Coordinates of C-alpha atoms in Angstrom, one line a residue:
M23 CA 0.3 -0.5 -0.2
G24 CA 1.6 3.1 -0.7
A25 CA 1.4 6.3 1.5
A26 CA -2.0 7.7 0.1
A27 CA -3.9 4.8 0.6
T28 CA -2.8 5.4 4.4
Y29 CA -4.8 8.6 4.9
A30 CA -7.6 8.8 2.3
G31 CA -9.9 7.7 5.1
A32 CA -9.5 11.4 7.5
R33 CA -9.7 13.0 3.7
M34 CA -13.2 11.2 2.8
T35 CA -14.3 13.8 5.7
S36 CA -16.6 16.4 4.7
L37 CA -16.8 19.9 4.5
H38 CA -19.2 20.7 6.7
D39 CA -17.8 18.5 9.3
L40 CA -14.1 19.5 9.6
P41 CA -14.9 22.3 11.7
A42 CA -17.1 19.8 14.7
L43 CA -13.1 18.4 14.8
R44 CA -11.7 20.8 16.7
P45 CA -10.9 24.7 15.9
S46 CA -8.2 24.9 13.4
R47 CA -5.2 26.9 13.9
R48 CA -6.4 28.9 10.6
N49 CA -9.6 29.7 12.5
L50 CA -8.2 30.5 15.0
R51 CA -5.2 33.2 13.8
W52 CA -8.2 34.7 11.4
A53 CA -11.2 35.1 14.4
S54 CA -7.7 36.3 16.7
G55 CA -7.2 38.8 14.2
W56 CA -10.1 40.4 12.6
V57 CA -10.8 41.2 16.1
L58 CA -7.4 43.5 16.6
M59 CA -8.3 44.9 13.3
A60 CA -11.6 46.3 14.3
Y61 CA -10.0 47.7 17.6
V62 CA -7.8 49.7 15.3
T63 CA -9.8 50.4 12.3
L64 CA -12.3 51.6 14.8
H65 CA -9.1 53.3 16.8
L66 CA -7.5 54.7 13.3
L67 CA -11.5 56.4 13.1
N68 CA -11.4 58.0 16.2
H69 CA -9.0 59.7 15.3
A70 CA -9.7 60.8 12.4
T71 CA -12.8 62.0 13.7
G72 CA -11.0 64.9 15.2
L73 CA -10.4 66.6 11.6
V74 CA -13.9 67.4 12.7
S75 CA -13.1 68.8 16.3
L76 CA -12.2 68.1 19.3
E77 CA -15.7 67.5 21.1
A78 CA -16.8 64.9 17.8
A79 CA -13.7 63.3 17.9
E80 CA -14.7 62.5 22.3
A81 CA -18.1 61.4 21.7
A82 CA -16.9 58.7 19.5
L83 CA -13.9 57.6 22.2
Q84 CA -17.3 57.7 25.0
R85 CA -18.7 55.4 22.6
I86 CA -16.1 53.1 21.1
A87 CA -14.5 52.2 24.6
A88 CA -17.6 51.7 26.5
F89 CA -17.4 48.1 24.7
W90 CA -13.5 48.1 25.1
H91 CA -13.1 49.4 28.2
S92 CA -15.4 46.9 29.3
W93 CA -14.4 43.9 30.8
P94 CA -15.9 41.2 27.9
G95 CA -14.5 43.7 25.2
T96 CA -11.0 44.2 27.5
V97 CA -10.9 39.9 27.6
L98 CA -11.9 40.0 23.9
L99 CA -9.4 42.5 23.1
Y100 CA -5.8 41.5 24.9
S101 CA -7.0 37.3 24.2
A102 CA -7.4 38.2 21.1
A103 CA -4.0 38.9 21.0
I104 CA -2.2 36.4 23.0
V105 CA -3.7 33.7 21.4
H106 CA -2.9 36.0 17.8
I107 CA 0.6 36.1 18.8
A108 CA 1.1 32.8 20.2
L109 CA 0.1 31.0 16.9
A110 CA 3.3 33.4 15.3
F111 CA 5.1 32.3 17.0
S112 CA 4.1 28.6 16.4
G113 CA 4.1 29.3 12.8
L114 CA 7.6 30.7 13.0
W115 CA 8.9 27.7 15.2
E116 CA 6.8 24.8 12.8
R117 CA 9.7 26.8 9.6
R118 CA 13.0 25.2 9.1
T119 CA 13.8 28.2 6.8
I120 CA 13.9 31.7 6.3
R121 CA 13.0 31.8 2.2
M122 CA 10.2 33.1 1.8
P123 CA 9.1 36.1 -1.0
F124 CA 10.0 39.8 1.0
A125 CA 6.5 41.0 1.5
L126 CA 5.6 37.6 4.0
L127 CA 8.8 38.5 5.4
L128 CA 8.0 42.0 5.7
R129 CA 4.9 41.6 7.7
I130 CA 6.0 38.7 10.3
G131 CA 8.8 40.8 11.0
L132 CA 5.8 44.5 11.7
G133 CA 3.7 41.5 13.5
V134 CA 6.7 40.3 15.5
A135 CA 7.8 43.8 16.2
L136 CA 4.0 45.1 17.6
P137 CA 4.2 43.8 21.7
L138 CA 7.1 45.9 22.0
L139 CA 5.8 48.5 20.3
L140 CA 2.9 48.6 21.9
A141 CA 4.3 48.7 25.3
S142 CA 5.1 52.2 25.0
H143 CA 1.8 53.3 23.7
L144 CA 0.1 51.2 26.8
A145 CA 2.0 53.1 29.0
A146 CA 1.2 56.1 27.3
T147 CA -2.5 56.1 27.0
R148 CA -5.1 53.2 27.7
G149 CA -2.6 51.9 30.8
P150 CA -3.0 54.9 33.7
Y151 CA -6.5 55.2 32.2
T152 CA -8.3 52.0 32.7
L153 CA -5.6 50.7 35.9
D154 CA -5.9 53.5 37.4
G155 CA -9.8 54.1 37.6
L156 CA -9.3 57.6 35.5
D157 CA -12.2 58.0 33.2
V158 CA -9.9 58.0 29.6
T159 CA -10.6 61.6 27.2
Y160 CA -8.8 62.3 24.7
A161 CA -8.0 65.2 26.1
Q162 CA -5.9 62.9 28.4
I163 CA -5.2 61.5 25.7
L164 CA -3.3 64.1 24.0
R165 CA -1.4 65.4 27.1
K166 CA 1.1 62.5 26.6
L167 CA 0.5 62.2 22.8
W168 CA 1.4 66.3 22.2
N169 CA 5.1 65.7 22.8
P170 CA 8.3 65.0 21.6
D171 CA 7.3 61.4 22.2
G172 CA 4.2 61.6 19.8
W173 CA 6.0 60.4 16.4
W174 CA 6.1 57.2 18.1
Q175 CA 2.9 56.4 18.7
I176 CA 2.1 57.3 15.3
L177 CA 3.7 54.2 13.8
V178 CA 2.9 51.8 15.8
M179 CA -0.2 53.0 15.2
V180 CA 1.3 52.8 11.5
V181 CA 3.1 49.5 12.0
A182 CA 0.2 47.8 13.4
W183 CA -1.9 49.2 10.6
T184 CA 0.7 48.3 8.2
H185 CA 0.5 44.3 9.5
G186 CA -3.3 43.9 9.2
C187 CA -3.6 45.1 6.1
M188 CA -0.9 43.3 4.9
G189 CA -2.5 39.9 5.7
L190 CA -6.1 41.6 4.7
H191 CA -4.4 40.9 0.9
F192 CA -2.4 37.9 1.1
A193 CA -5.8 36.1 2.8
F194 CA -8.1 37.9 -0.3
R195 CA -5.6 38.3 -3.2
Q196 CA -7.4 35.4 -5.2
R197 CA -10.6 36.3 -5.3
P198 CA -11.3 38.7 -8.1
S199 CA -13.9 40.6 -6.3
W200 CA -11.1 42.3 -3.9
R201 CA -9.1 41.8 -7.1
H202 CA -11.3 44.7 -8.7
A203 CA -11.7 46.7 -5.5
Q204 CA -7.9 46.0 -4.8
P205 CA -7.3 50.2 -5.9
L206 CA -10.2 51.4 -3.9
L207 CA -9.0 49.3 -1.2
L208 CA -5.6 50.7 -1.6
T209 CA -6.7 54.4 -1.6
G210 CA -8.7 53.9 2.1
A211 CA -5.7 51.6 3.4
V212 CA -3.7 54.6 2.6
V213 CA -6.0 57.4 3.0
L214 CA -7.5 56.3 6.6
P215 CA -3.9 56.7 8.6
L216 CA -3.3 59.7 7.5
M217 CA -6.7 61.6 8.4
A218 CA -5.7 59.8 11.8
A219 CA -3.6 61.5 11.9
L220 CA -3.8 64.8 10.5
G221 CA -7.0 64.2 13.2
V222 CA -4.7 64.3 16.5
L223 CA -2.9 67.0 14.3
S224 CA -6.1 69.0 14.7
M225 CA -7.0 68.1 18.0
G226 CA -4.2 69.4 19.3
R227 CA -3.8 72.9 18.6
E228 CA -7.4 72.6 19.5
A229 CA -6.2 71.6 22.7
A230 CA -3.5 73.1 23.1
A231 CA -5.2 76.7 22.2
R232 CA -7.7 76.4 25.1
P233 CA -6.1 73.7 27.6
V234 CA -8.4 72.0 29.8
A235 CA -7.7 71.0 33.5
I236 CA -7.5 67.0 33.6
S237 CA -7.3 64.4 35.7
A238 CA -3.8 62.1 35.9
P239 CA -3.4 59.7 37.6
A240 CA -0.3 60.2 41.0
A241 CA 3.8 60.1 40.7
S242 CA 3.9 56.6 42.7
E243 CA 1.3 55.4 39.8
S244 CA 2.4 56.8 36.9
T245 CA 6.1 55.0 37.8
S246 CA 4.9 52.0 39.0
L247 CA 2.5 51.7 35.7
R248 CA 5.8 52.3 33.1
S249 CA 8.1 50.5 35.8
T250 CA 5.7 47.2 34.8
V251 CA 5.5 47.8 31.4
D252 CA 9.2 48.1 31.1
L253 CA 9.0 44.7 32.6
G254 CA 6.6 44.1 30.4
R255 CA 8.8 44.3 27.4
A256 CA 11.8 43.0 29.1
A257 CA 10.4 40.4 29.5
Y258 CA 9.2 39.8 25.6
A259 CA 12.7 41.1 24.5
S260 CA 14.5 38.2 26.4
F261 CA 12.0 35.4 25.0
L262 CA 12.2 36.5 21.5
S263 CA 15.8 36.4 21.8
A264 CA 15.4 32.9 22.9
F265 CA 12.9 32.1 20.6
L266 CA 16.5 33.2 17.5
L267 CA 18.2 31.3 19.7
A268 CA 16.6 28.2 19.6
L269 CA 15.9 28.7 15.7
A270 CA 19.5 29.5 15.5
W271 CA 20.2 26.2 18.0
R272 CA 18.2 23.8 16.1
A273 CA 18.9 24.7 12.3
R274 CA 22.8 23.6 13.5
S275 CA 22.3 21.1 15.0
E276 CA 19.7 19.5 12.2
R277 CA 23.0 20.6 9.8
V278 CA 25.4 19.0 11.9
G279 CA 24.4 15.5 12.8
G280 CA 20.3 15.3 12.7
R281 CA 18.8 12.3 10.8
T282 CA 17.4 13.3 7.8
I283 CA 15.1 12.1 4.6
T284 CA 15.4 12.2 0.9
L285 CA 12.6 13.4 -1.5
T286 CA 13.3 12.6 -4.9
Y287 CA 11.4 15.1 -7.9
P288 CA 10.7 14.4 -11.1
D289 CA 14.6 15.5 -12.2
R290 CA 16.6 15.6 -8.7
T291 CA 16.2 14.3 -5.2
A292 CA 16.5 17.1 -2.6
R293 CA 18.4 15.8 0.8
V294 CA 16.7 18.1 4.2
P295 CA 16.4 17.4 7.7
L296 CA 13.8 15.6 9.1
G297 CA 10.9 18.0 10.5
W298 CA 11.1 20.7 7.3
S299 CA 8.0 20.7 4.7
V300 CA 8.2 20.1 1.1
L301 CA 8.0 23.3 0.2
E302 CA 10.2 24.3 1.7
A303 CA 12.7 21.5 0.7
S304 CA 11.6 23.1 -3.0
R305 CA 13.0 26.7 -1.5
K306 CA 16.3 25.3 0.1
H307 CA 17.2 23.6 -3.3
G308 CA 16.0 26.0 -6.3
I309 CA 13.2 23.6 -7.3
A310 CA 11.2 26.1 -8.4
H311 CA 7.6 25.5 -6.5
L312 CA 4.6 27.8 -7.1
S313 CA 2.7 28.8 -4.0
V314 CA 0.8 32.5 -4.8
C315 CA -0.3 32.2 -1.1
G316 CA 2.9 31.9 0.9
G317 CA 2.5 28.9 2.7
R318 CA -0.9 29.0 4.6
A319 CA -2.8 26.5 3.5
R320 CA -4.9 28.8 1.0
C321 CA -4.2 28.7 -2.3
S322 CA -3.3 24.6 -2.3
T323 CA -0.8 25.5 -5.8
C324 CA 1.8 24.2 -4.2
R325 CA 0.2 20.5 -4.2
V326 CA 2.4 17.9 -4.8
R327 CA 1.2 14.2 -6.0
V328 CA 2.8 11.3 -3.5
S329 CA 4.2 7.7 -3.1
G330 CA 6.4 5.9 -0.5
P331 CA 6.4 4.1 2.7
A332 CA 2.9 4.4 4.4
A333 CA 4.5 5.5 7.4
H334 CA 6.6 8.5 5.5
C335 CA 3.0 10.7 5.0
P336 CA 1.1 11.6 8.6
P337 CA -2.2 12.6 8.1
P338 CA -3.1 16.0 6.8
G339 CA -4.8 18.6 9.6
P340 CA -7.8 20.2 9.0
D341 CA -6.6 22.7 7.4
E342 CA -5.2 21.2 5.0
Q343 CA -8.1 18.5 4.4
R344 CA -10.2 21.9 3.8
T345 CA -8.0 23.2 0.3
L346 CA -8.2 19.9 -1.0
A347 CA -11.0 19.1 -0.2
R348 CA -12.1 22.7 -2.5
V349 CA -10.3 21.6 -4.8
R350 CA -11.7 17.9 -5.4
A351 CA -7.8 16.1 -5.2
G352 CA -6.9 12.9 -5.2
A353 CA -5.7 11.0 -2.2
D354 CA -2.3 10.9 -3.4
I355 CA -2.5 14.9 -3.3
R356 CA -1.5 16.6 -0.2
L357 CA 0.1 20.3 -0.2
A358 CA 3.9 20.8 0.1
C359 CA 3.5 23.3 2.2
Q360 CA 2.0 21.2 4.9
L361 CA 3.7 17.5 4.2
R362 CA 6.4 17.4 6.5
P363 CA 7.9 13.6 5.6
L364 CA 8.8 11.2 8.6
G365 CA 10.7 9.6 6.0
D366 CA 11.8 9.5 2.5
L367 CA 9.3 10.6 -0.1
Q368 CA 8.7 10.9 -3.9
V369 CA 6.6 14.2 -4.5
T370 CA 5.4 15.5 -7.9
P371 CA 5.1 19.0 -8.3
V372 CA 1.5 19.3 -9.2
M373 CA 1.9 23.0 -11.1
T374 CA 5.4 23.4 -12.5
A375 CA 7.1 26.6 -13.5
R376 CA 10.5 28.0 -13.7
S377 CA 11.3 30.4 -11.3
A378 CA 11.1 32.7 -13.6
S379 CA 7.8 32.9 -14.6
L380 CA 6.5 32.4 -10.5
N381 CA 5.9 36.3 -10.1
R382 CA 3.3 36.2 -12.9
L383 CA 0.9 33.8 -11.6
D384 CA -2.7 35.4 -10.9
S385 CA -4.7 33.6 -9.1
E386 CA -6.1 30.0 -9.2
R387 CA -10.0 29.9 -9.3
E388 CA -12.9 27.9 -10.1
V389 CA -13.6 28.0 -13.1
A390 CA -15.4 26.1 -16.3
V391 CA -13.2 25.5 -20.1
L392 CA -14.4 24.3 -22.8
F393 CA -12.7 22.6 -26.1
V394 CA -13.9 23.4 -29.3
D395 CA -11.6 21.7 -32.5
L396 CA -12.4 21.3 -36.2
R397 CA -13.3 18.0 -37.9
R398 CA -11.4 16.6 -40.6
W399 CA -8.9 19.4 -40.9
S400 CA -6.7 17.5 -42.4
G401 CA -8.7 16.1 -44.8
L402 CA -9.6 20.0 -45.6
S403 CA -5.7 20.6 -45.9
E404 CA -4.7 18.4 -48.6
K405 CA -7.8 19.6 -51.2
Q406 CA -7.3 24.0 -50.0
W407 CA -5.0 26.2 -51.6
P408 CA -3.3 27.8 -48.3
F409 CA -5.3 31.4 -49.1
D410 CA -8.5 29.2 -48.9
L411 CA -7.1 27.0 -45.2
V412 CA -6.7 30.8 -44.1
Y413 CA -10.1 32.2 -44.6
V414 CA -11.5 29.0 -43.6
L415 CA -9.5 29.9 -39.8
D416 CA -10.1 32.8 -39.8
H417 CA -13.7 32.5 -40.2
Y418 CA -14.1 29.6 -37.5
F419 CA -12.2 31.7 -35.1
A420 CA -14.5 34.8 -35.8
L421 CA -17.4 32.6 -35.5
V422 CA -16.7 30.4 -31.7
G423 CA -15.4 33.7 -31.0
D424 CA -18.3 35.7 -30.7
A425 CA -20.2 32.7 -29.7
V426 CA -17.4 32.9 -26.8
H427 CA -18.1 36.4 -25.6
E428 CA -21.6 36.6 -26.1
A429 CA -22.0 33.4 -23.4
G430 CA -19.8 35.5 -20.7
G431 CA -15.9 33.8 -21.9
V432 CA -13.3 34.4 -22.7
A433 CA -11.2 32.6 -25.7
N434 CA -8.2 32.7 -24.7
Q435 CA -5.8 30.2 -27.8
Y436 CA -6.5 29.6 -31.1
I437 CA -3.8 26.9 -31.3
G438 CA -4.1 24.7 -35.2
D439 CA -7.7 24.5 -35.5
S440 CA -8.8 24.6 -31.5
V441 CA -9.9 27.5 -30.0
M442 CA -9.7 27.2 -25.8
A443 CA -12.2 29.0 -23.2
I444 CA -12.2 30.1 -20.0
F445 CA -15.4 30.5 -18.0
G446 CA -15.2 32.4 -14.7
L447 CA -13.3 34.9 -14.3
E448 CA -16.3 37.3 -12.5
G449 CA -18.7 35.3 -10.7
T450 CA -19.7 31.6 -9.7
L451 CA -19.2 28.3 -10.4
Q452 CA -21.9 27.9 -10.8
D453 CA -23.4 30.5 -13.2
A454 CA -19.4 29.7 -15.2
C455 CA -20.7 26.1 -15.4
R456 CA -24.1 27.6 -17.1
R457 CA -22.3 29.9 -19.3
A458 CA -19.8 27.3 -20.6
V459 CA -23.1 26.0 -22.1
H460 CA -24.7 28.3 -23.5
A461 CA -21.8 28.9 -25.2
A462 CA -21.6 25.6 -26.2
T463 CA -25.7 25.4 -27.9
L464 CA -24.3 29.2 -29.5
I465 CA -21.6 27.3 -31.3
D466 CA -23.2 24.9 -32.0
E467 CA -26.0 26.4 -34.5
R468 CA -23.3 28.5 -35.7
M469 CA -21.2 26.0 -36.9
R470 CA -24.3 24.2 -38.1
A471 CA -25.3 26.6 -40.5
W472 CA -21.8 27.6 -41.5
S473 CA -21.9 24.0 -42.7
A474 CA -24.0 24.4 -45.1
V475 CA -22.9 27.4 -47.0
F476 CA -18.9 25.4 -46.5
E477 CA -20.3 22.4 -47.3
K478 CA -21.5 24.3 -51.3
E479 CA -18.7 26.4 -51.5
F480 CA -15.7 23.5 -50.3
G481 CA -17.5 20.7 -50.9
Q482 CA -17.7 19.1 -48.0
P483 CA -19.4 20.1 -45.2
L484 CA -17.7 20.9 -41.3
D485 CA -18.0 18.7 -38.6
F486 CA -16.8 19.5 -35.1
G487 CA -16.6 18.3 -31.0
I488 CA -16.4 19.6 -27.9
G489 CA -15.3 19.9 -24.5
I490 CA -16.8 21.0 -21.4
H491 CA -15.0 20.5 -17.7
A492 CA -14.8 23.1 -14.4
G493 CA -12.8 22.9 -11.7
S494 CA -9.8 24.3 -10.2
A495 CA -7.0 26.0 -12.2
A496 CA -4.2 28.6 -12.2
V497 CA -5.1 31.5 -14.5
A498 CA -1.6 32.8 -15.2
E499 CA 0.1 35.0 -18.2
V500 CA 2.4 32.6 -19.3
G501 CA 4.8 32.5 -21.9
H502 CA 9.0 34.1 -22.6
R503 CA 10.3 37.7 -23.2
D504 CA 7.8 39.1 -25.0
V505 CA 5.7 36.2 -26.8
R506 CA 2.7 35.7 -22.7
S507 CA -0.6 34.6 -23.4
F508 CA -3.3 34.5 -20.5
T509 CA -4.4 30.5 -20.3
A510 CA -5.6 28.4 -17.6
V511 CA -3.6 26.2 -16.4
G512 CA -4.4 22.7 -14.3
E513 CA -6.5 19.3 -14.6
V514 CA -9.7 21.2 -15.5
V515 CA -7.5 21.9 -18.7
N516 CA -6.5 19.0 -19.7
T517 CA -9.2 17.2 -18.3
A518 CA -11.6 19.4 -20.8
S519 CA -9.1 19.0 -23.4
R520 CA -9.5 15.3 -23.3
L521 CA -13.3 14.9 -23.8
Q522 CA -13.5 16.9 -26.5
D523 CA -11.4 14.3 -28.2
Q524 CA -14.2 12.0 -26.5
T525 CA -16.3 13.3 -29.5
K526 CA -15.1 11.7 -32.5
L527 CA -15.1 8.7 -30.7
H528 CA -18.4 8.7 -29.3
N529 CA -19.9 10.8 -32.8
A530 CA -20.9 13.7 -30.9
I531 CA -21.2 16.8 -30.4
L532 CA -20.7 18.1 -26.9
V533 CA -19.0 15.7 -24.2
I534 CA -19.4 17.0 -20.3
S535 CA -18.3 16.4 -17.2
E536 CA -21.4 14.6 -15.1
F537 CA -19.6 18.0 -12.4
A538 CA -20.1 20.0 -14.6
A539 CA -23.7 19.4 -16.1
H540 CA -25.3 19.6 -12.3
S541 CA -23.4 22.8 -11.5
A542 CA -25.1 24.2 -14.2
G543 CA -27.8 23.0 -13.1
I544 CA -29.3 20.0 -15.5
D545 CA -31.1 17.4 -14.1
V546 CA -28.6 14.9 -14.7
S547 CA -30.2 11.5 -14.6
R548 CA -28.1 8.2 -13.4
D549 CA -29.3 6.6 -17.1
D550 CA -27.7 9.5 -19.1
V551 CA -24.5 9.5 -17.2
Q552 CA -21.8 7.2 -19.2
Q553 CA -18.2 6.0 -16.9
I554 CA -15.7 7.0 -19.9
Q555 CA -11.6 6.1 -19.1
V556 CA -10.2 9.5 -20.2
R557 CA -6.3 10.4 -20.5
G558 CA -4.1 11.4 -18.3
R559 CA -7.0 10.4 -15.0
R560 CA -6.3 7.2 -12.9
A561 CA -10.0 6.4 -12.3
P562 CA -12.8 6.8 -14.7
L563 CA -15.5 10.1 -15.6
G564 CA -18.4 10.6 -15.5
V565 CA -20.1 12.5 -18.2
L566 CA -23.1 13.4 -20.5
V567 CA -22.3 12.3 -24.5
L568 CA -25.7 14.8 -26.7
D569 CA -25.7 15.6 -30.0
S570 CA -27.5 18.7 -31.7
L571 CA -31.3 17.7 -30.8
A572 CA -29.9 17.2 -26.9
L573 CA -28.1 20.3 -26.6
A574 CA -30.3 22.3 -27.4
R575 CA -33.0 20.6 -24.9
I576 CA -30.9 20.9 -22.1
S577 CA -30.2 24.8 -23.0
A578 CA -33.7 24.9 -23.7
L579 CA -34.9 23.9 -19.7
P580 CA -35.3 26.1 -16.8
R581 CA -31.6 25.8 -14.9
A582 CA -31.8 24.7 -10.6

């Protein structure tokens, strides 16, 4: 038995059942991050209200403080901070190398530095007025901020905001809605802290023009609080230093005398210390390995096909299970960023790319892919002049391209006498499949109409076949130097092409996978589904085989 057989059963858990097993680290990190981001955002908005007036900011502060300074709000805030920091260090400890994109390294660095920066912020603002029982007011806050050390508080605000914004970007950057809104979001990310700083400046000038009496903690209490904060900062700095030393010591121990394992790639062998992930091994040895999300089990672009002893392959965790289920990966597929082999394994990246092309990867999306191909093109090429063939191809490409465009897709590749089209760059997968079926109907109608005219001109009818499949694919710009093209890459593309080939064997117009048909809202009867063996797939694939009449009948039915 291979390694895949051991954990195949664990992978059968449905997506809805996974959260019931136990809260995943991703969920805890996500929930705690949202709490902290909400706190920082409200903090900045409150400062920005100072552009209106000090009174407006004061009124907003009282409403915000009513929650965050209450016991439930305080427990929620500091619990989220502790959980977020603990998960950050846990993730850092699992890493065996710091080889990662610079943006990810910057985000981690900002997050690690935040507790040291926040210590002074706590001592200057919230601490005296929360721990000493004094009512918090903007006049009191400005008293602490409106001094030569005020720039430090602004720095803390900017670092916390930048760290949170980068985290949101890494989490959502694959979603089309996020990319479309990115210019607006980036503008907001820059404008909000700028408005907050201007608000503090405006309130400071207003407060200086009409100073008010404010309550302040006793000198002894301030000294005690400052000593406590300094002690906490020193404790965190000591922990951080010890943590970094432990990382360095472990790396040295693994390099000098630790146990190593061998990972066999298709073109080379990599030997790494036990405990390294497959993605870390690839980066260490300069093996081009896609990973859009940076190794956080989100994007699935790093997935690999594994084989080897079952004992060498630990079962996937909840986060990895959820992502693999989302892309309907086979039992022998794992995420390279999560798999830490316990022994020698053979690994084959599912999605490969030259290292120079890694930065051109756009995202992984749920799409529907359509392939259409002319029949008997070789025979026609032997009988006709080259200029006649150019006319035929130009008319054929225009006909198919217009049909795809009208249906809401993108005809992205014209290869020989074949056309590839992508649906789902916008909207849901169900909508993408419906649009692909509609495009197939339009192509069928227009090709049959053209075929009658074509037969009169060239002495033979036109014949064609269409294949449609749906699933996850990497949408990217690929090519070399100045010759590049926009395309989708993945199993769904290969299978759609193979289904188009099946139309020849079944004398059909369209062969569509059962999954794509179901996603399009077509009422798929068990009697209508055929199980066929598709080249490149281990298991048979359920498909619908349709002629022109069946395609027209299905297209006329209401969608579920």
